Short mmCIF file of C-alpha atoms in Angstrom, two decimals:
data_model
loop_
_atom_site.label_atom_id
_atom_site.label_comp_id
_atom_site.label_asym_id
_atom_site.label_seq_id
_atom_site.Cartn_x
_atom_site.Cartn_y
_atom_site.Cartn_z
CA MET V 1 90.98 108.86 66.87
CA SER V 2 93.67 111.54 67.01
CA THR V 3 91.24 114.30 66.13
CA THR V 4 88.78 113.81 68.96
CA SER V 5 88.58 116.44 71.70
CA LEU V 6 89.77 115.42 75.15
CA PRO V 7 88.08 115.69 78.54
CA VAL V 8 88.27 118.78 80.66
CA PRO V 9 90.09 118.06 83.96
CA ASP V 10 88.55 120.89 86.03
CA ARG V 11 86.03 118.71 87.90
CA SER V 12 88.19 115.54 87.97
CA PRO V 13 88.20 115.46 91.80
CA ARG V 14 84.48 114.60 91.72
CA LEU V 15 85.06 111.85 89.18
CA ARG V 16 87.98 110.55 91.24
CA ALA V 17 85.77 110.39 94.30
CA ALA V 18 83.20 108.37 92.42
CA LEU V 19 85.82 105.93 91.09
CA LEU V 20 87.22 105.42 94.60
CA ALA V 21 83.74 105.01 96.13
CA ALA V 22 83.06 102.17 93.64
CA ASP V 23 86.47 100.61 94.52
CA PHE V 24 87.60 101.09 90.92
CA THR V 25 91.22 100.61 91.96
CA ALA V 26 93.96 98.12 91.15
CA ASP V 27 93.08 96.08 94.27
CA GLY V 28 89.38 96.36 93.62
CA LEU V 29 89.84 95.05 90.06
CA LEU V 30 91.76 92.04 91.29
CA ASP V 31 89.09 91.25 93.88
CA LEU V 32 86.28 91.58 91.32
CA LEU V 33 87.86 89.82 88.34
CA GLY V 34 89.95 87.21 90.09
CA ALA V 35 93.55 86.45 89.20
CA PRO V 36 92.90 84.57 85.88
CA ALA V 37 90.67 87.26 84.34
CA TYR V 38 92.96 90.00 85.69
CA ALA V 39 95.98 88.35 84.06
CA ALA V 40 94.06 87.81 80.83
CA LEU V 41 93.47 91.57 80.52
CA ALA V 42 97.24 92.03 80.44
CA ARG V 43 97.25 89.71 77.43
CA SER V 44 94.56 91.76 75.71
CA GLU V 45 91.93 89.02 76.31
CA THR V 46 88.64 90.48 77.50
CA VAL V 47 86.20 87.55 77.56
CA PRO V 48 87.05 86.43 81.11
CA ALA V 49 86.61 89.99 82.39
CA LEU V 50 83.29 90.37 80.56
CA ARG V 51 82.07 87.17 82.23
CA ALA V 52 83.23 88.47 85.63
CA THR V 53 81.36 91.82 85.24
CA ARG V 54 77.85 90.58 84.47
CA GLY V 55 76.65 92.08 87.78
CA VAL V 56 75.05 95.49 88.23
CA SER V 57 77.33 97.04 90.85
CA PRO V 58 79.04 100.38 90.14
CA LEU V 59 82.35 98.57 89.88
CA ASP V 60 81.00 96.14 87.25
CA THR V 61 79.74 99.17 85.34
CA LEU V 62 83.02 101.10 85.50
CA VAL V 63 85.10 98.11 84.42
CA ARG V 64 82.90 97.53 81.40
CA LEU V 65 82.80 101.26 80.57
CA PHE V 66 86.45 102.36 80.96
CA LEU V 67 88.50 99.14 80.78
CA LEU V 68 86.55 96.91 78.43
CA GLN V 69 85.12 99.90 76.55
CA HIS V 70 81.66 98.43 76.15
CA PRO V 71 78.57 100.68 76.17
CA VAL V 72 76.64 100.48 79.42
CA PRO V 73 72.99 101.38 80.12
CA TYR V 74 72.41 105.03 81.02
CA GLU V 75 70.85 104.30 84.41
CA ARG V 76 73.75 102.08 85.46
CA ALA V 77 76.24 104.77 84.43
CA ARG V 78 74.23 107.35 86.40
CA ALA V 79 74.42 105.16 89.50
CA ALA V 80 78.23 104.91 89.24
CA LEU V 81 79.28 108.45 88.12
CA PRO V 82 78.40 112.11 88.36
CA LEU V 83 77.10 111.46 84.88
CA ALA V 84 75.91 114.93 83.81
CA GLU V 85 79.34 116.37 84.65
CA CYS V 86 81.20 113.48 82.97
CA VAL V 87 79.19 113.94 79.77
CA GLU V 88 79.62 117.70 79.77
CA ASP V 89 83.36 117.45 80.54
CA GLY V 90 83.96 114.84 77.84
CA TRP V 91 84.87 111.73 79.90
CA VAL V 92 81.94 109.77 78.50
CA ILE V 93 79.53 110.07 75.56
CA ARG V 94 75.78 109.46 75.76
CA THR V 95 74.00 107.93 72.81
CA GLY V 96 70.33 107.38 73.48
CA ASP V 97 69.97 105.02 76.44
CA GLU V 98 73.61 104.03 76.45
CA VAL V 99 76.87 105.58 77.63
CA ARG V 100 80.30 104.82 76.30
CA ALA V 101 83.81 105.95 77.35
CA ALA V 102 85.56 108.75 75.48
CA VAL V 103 88.96 107.78 76.90
CA ASP V 104 90.60 104.82 78.57
CA VAL V 105 90.79 105.27 82.36
CA ARG V 106 92.89 102.55 84.00
CA PRO V 107 93.53 102.08 87.71
CA TYR V 108 97.20 101.96 88.60
CA GLY V 109 98.67 101.25 92.02
CA GLY V 110 101.36 103.66 93.15
CA PRO V 111 104.54 102.45 94.92
CA GLU V 112 103.19 103.35 98.35
CA GLY V 113 99.70 102.08 97.79
CA GLN V 114 98.35 105.20 96.07
CA ASP V 115 95.25 104.80 93.94
CA TRP V 116 96.17 106.40 90.63
CA TYR V 117 94.56 106.51 87.20
CA ILE V 118 96.30 106.51 83.83
CA VAL V 119 94.27 108.18 81.04
CA SER V 120 94.97 107.32 77.41
CA ASP V 121 93.29 106.91 74.05
CA LEU V 122 90.67 104.20 73.65
CA GLY V 123 92.09 100.85 72.57
CA CYS V 124 95.61 102.03 73.30
CA ALA V 125 96.16 100.76 76.85
CA VAL V 126 99.22 98.53 76.37
CA GLY V 127 98.16 95.08 77.34
CA GLY V 128 94.63 96.34 77.94
CA ALA V 129 91.30 95.64 76.34
CA GLY V 130 92.30 96.88 72.89
CA GLY V 131 95.98 96.06 73.10
CA ILE V 132 98.30 97.71 70.60
CA GLY V 133 96.86 97.56 67.14
CA SER V 134 96.63 99.61 64.01
CA HIS V 135 96.76 103.10 65.48
CA GLU V 136 96.41 106.49 63.87
CA GLU V 137 99.15 109.08 64.00
CA GLY V 138 99.20 111.03 67.24
CA VAL V 139 97.45 108.53 69.55
CA VAL V 140 98.61 108.23 73.12
CA LEU V 141 99.22 104.84 74.68
CA GLY V 142 98.58 103.84 78.27
CA VAL V 143 100.72 101.85 80.65
CA GLY V 144 102.89 98.98 79.33
CA GLY V 145 105.79 96.90 80.49
CA ALA V 146 108.31 99.52 79.33
CA SER V 147 106.55 102.21 81.36
CA THR V 148 106.57 100.19 84.56
CA THR V 149 110.17 99.06 84.02
CA LEU V 150 111.36 102.68 83.72
CA ALA V 151 109.35 103.71 86.79
CA GLY V 152 110.89 100.80 88.74
CA ILE V 153 114.54 101.50 87.90
CA THR V 154 114.32 105.22 88.61
CA VAL V 155 116.12 106.46 91.76
CA ARG V 156 113.41 107.91 94.06
CA THR V 157 115.08 110.46 96.29
CA PRO V 158 113.67 113.91 97.11
CA VAL V 159 114.72 116.38 94.36
CA ALA V 160 113.94 119.97 93.53
CA SER V 161 113.29 119.40 89.81
CA ALA V 162 112.45 116.51 87.49
CA LEU V 163 112.03 116.34 83.71
CA ASP V 164 109.97 113.73 81.84
CA VAL V 165 110.97 113.81 78.16
CA GLY V 166 108.21 112.37 75.96
CA SER V 167 105.60 112.15 78.69
CA GLY V 168 102.92 110.25 76.79
CA SER V 169 100.04 109.44 79.16
CA GLY V 170 102.02 110.84 82.10
CA ILE V 171 103.02 107.84 84.19
CA GLN V 172 106.62 108.97 84.71
CA ALA V 173 105.53 112.51 85.56
CA LEU V 174 103.06 111.01 88.01
CA HIS V 175 105.74 109.06 89.81
CA ALA V 176 108.12 112.03 89.81
CA SER V 177 105.43 114.26 91.37
CA GLN V 178 105.73 112.26 94.59
CA HIS V 179 109.36 113.20 95.25
CA ALA V 180 110.11 116.26 93.06
CA THR V 181 109.18 119.80 94.05
CA ARG V 182 108.77 120.79 90.40
CA VAL V 183 107.97 118.46 87.48
CA THR V 184 108.33 119.43 83.82
CA ALA V 185 106.83 117.17 81.16
CA THR V 186 107.56 117.58 77.43
CA ASP V 187 106.21 115.84 74.33
CA LEU V 188 106.19 116.42 70.58
CA ASN V 189 102.51 115.42 70.55
CA PRO V 190 100.19 118.06 72.05
CA ARG V 191 97.59 115.34 72.82
CA ALA V 192 100.16 113.60 75.00
CA LEU V 193 100.56 116.68 77.16
CA GLU V 194 96.81 116.90 77.61
CA PHE V 195 96.68 113.25 78.62
CA THR V 196 99.48 113.85 81.12
CA ARG V 197 97.39 116.69 82.55
CA LEU V 198 94.36 114.34 82.82
CA THR V 199 96.39 111.55 84.45
CA LEU V 200 97.82 113.88 87.11
CA ALA V 201 94.46 115.49 87.81
CA LEU V 202 92.49 112.26 88.08
CA SER V 203 95.21 110.77 90.28
CA GLY V 204 95.06 113.66 92.70
CA ALA V 205 98.70 114.57 91.97
CA PRO V 206 100.25 118.03 91.74
CA GLU V 207 100.18 119.71 88.33
CA ALA V 208 103.23 119.53 86.10
CA GLU V 209 104.66 122.22 83.83
CA LEU V 210 103.79 121.05 80.33
CA ARG V 211 105.91 122.05 77.33
CA LEU V 212 105.48 121.17 73.69
CA GLY V 213 108.43 120.19 71.57
CA SER V 214 111.04 117.57 70.64
CA LEU V 215 113.64 116.16 73.03
CA TYR V 216 115.25 118.98 75.06
CA GLU V 217 114.19 121.87 72.83
CA PRO V 218 111.26 122.93 75.10
CA VAL V 219 113.52 123.35 78.17
CA GLY V 220 116.47 125.16 76.55
CA THR V 221 119.43 125.31 78.91
CA GLU V 222 117.48 124.56 82.08
CA THR V 223 118.92 121.87 84.32
CA TYR V 224 117.31 119.18 86.49
CA ASP V 225 118.05 116.80 89.34
CA LEU V 226 116.26 113.94 87.59
CA ILE V 227 115.59 113.22 83.91
CA VAL V 228 113.47 110.23 82.77
CA SER V 229 112.42 109.20 79.28
CA ASN V 230 110.66 106.28 77.66
CA PRO V 231 111.20 107.66 74.14
CA PRO V 232 109.85 106.46 70.80
CA PHE V 233 112.94 104.19 70.48
CA VAL V 234 111.84 101.81 67.73
CA ILE V 235 114.45 101.66 64.92
CA SER V 236 112.39 101.83 61.75
CA PRO V 237 112.46 103.19 58.17
CA GLY V 238 110.68 106.51 58.65
CA ALA V 239 108.50 107.89 61.37
CA ARG V 240 105.12 106.42 60.55
CA LEU V 241 103.88 106.19 64.15
CA THR V 242 104.81 109.01 66.54
CA TYR V 243 104.19 106.98 69.67
CA ARG V 244 107.00 104.51 68.85
CA ASP V 245 109.11 105.63 65.87
CA GLY V 246 111.80 108.22 66.61
CA GLY V 247 112.00 109.78 63.18
CA MET V 248 115.81 109.79 63.15
CA GLY V 249 118.02 107.31 61.31
CA GLY V 250 118.94 104.09 63.15
CA ASP V 251 119.34 104.61 66.88
CA ASP V 252 120.21 108.29 66.54
CA LEU V 253 117.22 109.45 68.62
CA CYS V 254 118.29 107.41 71.64
CA ARG V 255 121.94 108.39 71.18
CA THR V 256 121.01 112.09 70.96
CA LEU V 257 118.75 111.89 73.99
CA VAL V 258 121.54 110.34 76.08
CA GLN V 259 124.39 112.51 74.81
CA GLN V 260 122.53 115.79 75.32
CA SER V 261 121.35 114.90 78.83
CA GLY V 262 124.72 115.71 80.43
CA ASP V 263 124.21 119.46 79.89
CA ARG V 264 120.78 119.27 81.53
CA LEU V 265 121.75 117.36 84.69
CA ASN V 266 122.68 119.02 87.97
CA GLU V 267 125.63 117.72 90.00
CA GLY V 268 124.59 114.40 91.58
CA GLY V 269 121.52 114.15 89.37
CA TYR V 270 120.31 110.99 87.65
CA ALA V 271 119.02 110.35 84.12
CA HIS V 272 117.15 107.15 83.26
CA PHE V 273 116.32 106.02 79.72
CA LEU V 274 114.87 103.00 77.97
CA ALA V 275 116.41 102.52 74.57
CA ASN V 276 117.01 100.35 71.53
CA TRP V 277 120.45 100.22 70.02
CA GLN V 278 121.90 98.67 66.87
CA HIS V 279 124.40 95.77 66.86
CA VAL V 280 126.53 96.79 63.88
CA GLU V 281 128.88 94.51 61.94
CA GLY V 282 132.52 95.19 62.85
CA GLU V 283 131.65 97.11 66.07
CA GLU V 284 131.38 96.01 69.67
CA TRP V 285 127.98 97.07 70.92
CA GLN V 286 129.49 97.87 74.33
CA ASN V 287 131.86 100.38 72.70
CA ARG V 288 129.02 101.99 70.72
CA LEU V 289 127.00 102.50 73.90
CA SER V 290 130.04 103.76 75.90
CA SER V 291 130.55 106.46 73.22
CA TRP V 292 127.08 107.79 73.99
CA VAL V 293 127.92 108.68 77.62
CA PRO V 294 128.28 112.47 77.95
CA HIS V 295 131.31 114.08 79.59
CA GLY V 296 130.96 114.48 83.33
CA CYS V 297 128.67 111.49 83.78
CA ASP V 298 129.04 108.01 85.19
CA ALA V 299 126.93 105.36 83.44
CA TRP V 300 125.38 101.97 84.02
CA ILE V 301 124.02 100.44 80.83
CA VAL V 302 122.24 97.10 80.96
CA GLN V 303 121.21 95.19 77.84
CA ARG V 304 118.13 93.12 78.74
CA GLU V 305 117.43 91.51 75.35
CA VAL V 306 118.79 91.32 71.82
CA GLN V 307 116.86 90.27 68.72
CA ASP V 308 118.00 89.48 65.21
CA VAL V 309 116.63 91.84 62.60
CA THR V 310 113.89 89.50 61.40
CA GLN V 311 112.53 89.02 64.94
CA TYR V 312 112.63 92.76 65.49
CA VAL V 313 110.79 93.61 62.27
CA GLU V 314 108.09 91.04 62.90
CA LEU V 315 107.58 92.27 66.46
CA TRP V 316 106.91 95.87 65.44
CA LEU V 317 104.88 94.98 62.33
CA ARG V 318 102.57 93.03 64.62
CA ASP V 319 102.53 95.98 67.06
CA SER V 320 101.13 98.26 64.35
CA GLY V 321 98.70 95.65 63.04
CA ASP V 322 100.46 95.31 59.69
CA HIS V 323 100.20 91.53 59.87
CA ARG V 324 96.43 91.97 59.45
CA THR V 325 96.78 94.04 56.22
CA ASP V 326 97.07 92.90 52.64
CA PRO V 327 99.93 90.27 52.45
CA SER V 328 101.67 92.14 49.65
CA GLU V 329 101.62 95.38 51.65
CA TYR V 330 102.98 93.54 54.70
CA ALA V 331 105.78 92.03 52.60
CA THR V 332 106.66 95.44 51.17
CA ARG V 333 107.00 96.97 54.61
CA TYR V 334 108.98 94.01 55.88
CA ASP V 335 111.33 94.29 52.90
CA ALA V 336 111.82 98.03 53.38
CA TRP V 337 112.75 97.46 57.01
CA LEU V 338 115.34 94.81 56.09
CA ASP V 339 116.75 97.18 53.40
CA GLU V 340 117.22 99.79 56.13
CA PHE V 341 119.07 97.39 58.41
CA GLU V 342 121.22 96.12 55.58
CA ALA V 343 122.21 99.66 54.58
CA ARG V 344 123.24 100.33 58.21
CA ARG V 345 125.06 96.96 58.60
CA THR V 346 122.73 96.15 61.46
CA LYS V 347 122.71 92.49 62.49
CA GLY V 348 120.62 92.77 65.64
CA VAL V 349 118.87 95.21 67.96
CA GLY V 350 119.42 95.42 71.70
CA PHE V 351 116.96 96.67 74.28
CA GLY V 352 117.71 97.81 77.79
CA TRP V 353 118.11 100.69 80.15
CA ILE V 354 120.68 103.45 80.43
CA THR V 355 121.30 105.27 83.69
CA LEU V 356 123.58 108.30 84.02
CA ARG V 357 124.73 110.20 87.08
CA LYS V 358 126.47 113.55 87.01
CA SER V 359 129.55 113.38 89.25
CA ALA V 360 132.65 115.39 90.09
CA ALA V 361 134.86 112.35 89.55
CA ALA V 362 133.53 111.88 86.02
CA ALA V 363 134.00 115.59 85.32
CA ALA V 364 137.62 115.20 86.49
CA GLY V 365 138.20 112.50 83.92
CA LYS V 366 137.56 109.41 86.02
CA PRO V 367 134.09 108.26 84.93
CA SER V 368 132.68 104.88 85.95
CA ILE V 369 131.10 103.35 82.84
CA VAL V 370 129.67 99.85 83.24
CA VAL V 371 128.10 98.22 80.14
CA GLU V 372 126.79 94.72 80.61
CA GLU V 373 124.29 92.15 79.41
CA TRP V 374 121.84 90.87 82.03
CA PRO V 375 118.76 89.09 80.56
CA HIS V 376 117.80 87.43 83.85
CA ALA V 377 114.99 88.29 86.27
CA VAL V 378 115.52 91.27 88.60
CA GLU V 379 113.66 92.52 91.62
CA GLN V 380 111.53 95.60 90.99
CA PRO V 381 111.54 98.34 92.04
CA LEU V 382 115.24 98.44 91.24
CA GLY V 383 115.82 102.13 92.06
CA PRO V 384 117.49 101.44 95.42
CA ALA V 385 119.85 98.92 93.71
CA VAL V 386 120.70 101.51 91.03
CA ARG V 387 121.58 104.08 93.67
CA ALA V 388 123.70 101.47 95.55
CA HIS V 389 125.50 100.62 92.37
CA PHE V 390 126.80 104.15 91.92
CA ALA V 391 127.68 104.40 95.62
CA ARG V 392 129.83 101.31 95.26
CA GLN V 393 131.52 102.75 92.21
CA ASP V 394 132.34 105.88 94.27
CA PHE V 395 133.84 103.71 96.99
CA LEU V 396 135.95 101.61 94.63
CA ARG V 397 137.36 104.64 92.81
CA GLU V 398 138.83 105.86 96.08
CA GLN V 399 140.34 102.54 97.24
CA ASP V 400 143.69 101.14 96.20
CA ASP V 401 144.57 97.55 97.08
CA ALA V 402 146.06 98.52 100.45
CA ALA V 403 142.92 100.43 101.37
CA LEU V 404 140.71 97.50 100.40
CA LEU V 405 142.70 95.12 102.64
CA ALA V 406 142.44 97.59 105.54
CA GLY V 407 138.70 97.95 105.05
CA ARG V 408 135.90 95.98 106.68
CA PHE V 409 133.00 94.42 104.82
CA THR V 410 129.69 92.69 105.49
CA LEU V 411 127.94 90.10 103.35
CA ALA V 412 124.90 91.65 101.63
CA ALA V 413 121.45 90.56 102.74
CA GLU V 414 119.96 87.36 101.30
CA VAL V 415 123.15 86.08 99.62
CA VAL V 416 123.25 82.30 99.52
CA GLN V 417 126.05 79.86 98.67
CA GLU V 418 125.57 76.97 96.20
CA GLN V 419 128.08 74.19 95.81
CA VAL V 420 128.18 72.34 92.48
CA GLY V 421 129.96 69.00 91.98
CA LEU V 422 129.52 65.32 91.37
CA PRO V 423 127.40 63.41 93.91
CA GLY V 424 129.55 61.97 96.67
CA ALA V 425 132.66 64.01 95.74
CA GLU V 426 134.67 65.20 98.74
CA ASP V 427 135.04 68.77 97.36
CA PRO V 428 132.71 70.78 95.09
CA GLU V 429 133.86 71.59 91.56
CA HIS V 430 132.97 75.18 92.15
CA VAL V 431 131.07 77.47 94.58
CA VAL V 432 128.48 80.04 93.49
CA LEU V 433 127.29 83.03 95.47
CA ARG V 434 123.79 84.08 94.54
CA GLN V 435 121.78 87.19 95.39
CA ASN V 436 118.06 87.05 96.06
CA ARG V 437 117.60 90.81 95.91
CA GLY V 438 118.18 93.61 93.38
CA MET V 439 119.85 92.32 90.22
CA ARG V 440 119.82 88.77 91.58
CA ARG V 441 123.33 88.17 90.39
CA ALA V 442 125.35 84.98 90.68
CA THR V 443 129.15 84.69 90.67
CA LYS V 444 131.58 81.80 90.82
CA VAL V 445 134.17 82.00 93.57
CA ASP V 446 137.04 79.78 94.71
CA ALA V 447 137.49 78.39 98.21
CA VAL V 448 139.25 81.51 99.38
CA GLY V 449 136.49 83.76 98.04
CA ALA V 450 133.77 81.65 99.58
CA GLY V 451 135.52 81.52 102.94
CA PHE V 452 136.24 85.22 102.86
CA ALA V 453 132.62 86.18 102.05
CA GLY V 454 131.30 83.84 104.67
CA VAL V 455 133.09 85.46 107.57
CA CYS V 456 132.63 89.10 106.52
CA ASP V 457 130.52 90.54 109.35
CA GLY V 458 132.25 93.89 109.66
CA THR V 459 134.36 93.06 112.70
CA LEU V 460 137.74 92.29 111.11
CA PRO V 461 139.73 94.03 108.36
CA ALA V 462 139.92 92.14 105.05
CA GLY V 463 143.66 91.62 105.40
CA ARG V 464 143.34 89.91 108.79
CA ILE V 465 140.63 87.61 107.41
CA LEU V 466 142.96 86.61 104.54
CA ASP V 467 145.81 85.97 106.94
CA ALA V 468 143.61 83.56 108.90
CA ILE V 469 142.46 81.81 105.65
CA ALA V 470 146.11 81.48 104.56
CA GLN V 471 146.95 79.78 107.82
CA LEU V 472 144.06 77.36 107.54
CA MET V 473 144.86 76.49 103.90
CA ASN V 474 148.62 76.41 104.33
CA GLU V 475 149.11 79.24 101.83
CA ASP V 476 151.62 82.05 101.78
CA PRO V 477 149.78 85.05 103.37
CA VAL V 478 151.78 87.58 101.32
CA LEU V 479 150.85 85.90 98.04
CA LEU V 480 147.26 85.61 99.10
CA ARG V 481 147.11 89.29 100.01
CA ASP V 482 148.60 90.11 96.61
CA ARG V 483 146.14 88.17 94.50
CA THR V 484 142.87 88.67 96.44
CA PRO V 485 142.10 92.43 96.21
CA GLN V 486 140.83 92.10 92.66
CA ALA V 487 138.37 89.43 93.76
CA ILE V 488 137.25 91.60 96.67
CA ARG V 489 136.81 94.52 94.27
CA LEU V 490 134.56 92.38 92.04
CA LEU V 491 132.44 91.17 94.92
CA VAL V 492 131.95 94.75 96.11
CA GLU V 493 131.22 96.02 92.60
CA GLU V 494 128.51 93.38 92.06
CA GLY V 495 126.96 93.99 95.47
CA PHE V 496 127.86 90.77 97.27
CA LEU V 497 129.95 92.62 99.83
CA GLU V 498 129.09 95.97 101.43
CA PRO V 499 131.78 98.29 102.78
CA VAL V 500 131.49 99.27 106.43
CA PRO V 501 131.73 103.08 106.74
CA PRO V 502 134.73 104.19 108.82
CA SER V 503 132.35 105.95 111.22
CA ALA V 504 130.72 102.60 112.00
CA VAL V 505 133.98 100.83 112.90
#
């Protein structure tokens, strides 16, 4: 698979026009297949989609050809595609009276309704027809949950330059091309760079600067306003599969990628990474991750999941299809993996995202580093919430308690209050504030906190609100002012309260 030649992108606009004319788009697929068959494709189940594409329309043909990777009759392919060009350019292969796909072409809906296409190796579209199976070295995967997660958490503001490290099939470079003047994509695998080129061309996106090499080596000392990377983060013994195994010991690849990003970021720039990290006996994982943050950068690190070592090994042995090999070979690989973890005192593996921002305050020795565990559902795209998080950190760094009490705040949109207690009780045991946007956080507050949040509409300073609450609750206003700023700080940090800019007062 890894030795086959790849299509030529020169005439991709004509192929794109044919795909669009047939409604071979994300919306078109949903309309044709219906929700159950569409969802089944994401689980690598193709039978429902095969049943839904028994018609003879161009869309039926294209779904069978590129998504389900079934041969289609020559005349049907000719009715759906500029077939002579597609054969000549290497998108499809003709064998007698049948045509089959040379690559996986998958419709992908952009954030503003764009009709994009992700091109990858056959049988390697994550969650697609072939799923992830026993792949050869050097293959290039399509879109998976990790890819879309990274795209969703990335801050999307106009920038001059963006860098996609380990571009794979090009989805991150494709997103970046919409808001970056210049996009550079790097990968250790030359096939990946060619697939990135195909994805951009077939999606009608601007070309990226493609560079071959590992991590930051291809870009030297150049700096960027945005860095994104969905690296081969799997912690494994060796580097058997380039698309997933980093080739460094333990979580060293992710650590190196994060630590070296500080020198490549411009002031105010963001870096977003997906990563795995070890939970090591005798170490707090939060401290390990904090030590990765480069000087001059603020950080927000979120652990989304943690697995014990046996769960982790089984997950990635299934990913590579080793569970379908000889049982003794499977056991040998499983054992080698456990040996590796035992030697590194690894008791579990965490997965999550790491976001850095280059800031003057961090460079001056006052970085904001937040490391937390949040396995709950979030609202994607999360990029606006990520940007707001760092803006709140900037605000809080500049406010002492007196300034907080003099400030004005508003309750964030779609925050609701929940009261928990025994049925019929006069007062609730506790009150919970819950967000329905962004991180969808929940936090327990006392009566003062609930009352304070409930009246924050930006008209009164925080101190005056507390004085009124003290009078209603027969509390000492001085003591209440003394003990409440920390609670206000937490509500601001977690996004329940939003500061009112002085210019708006």
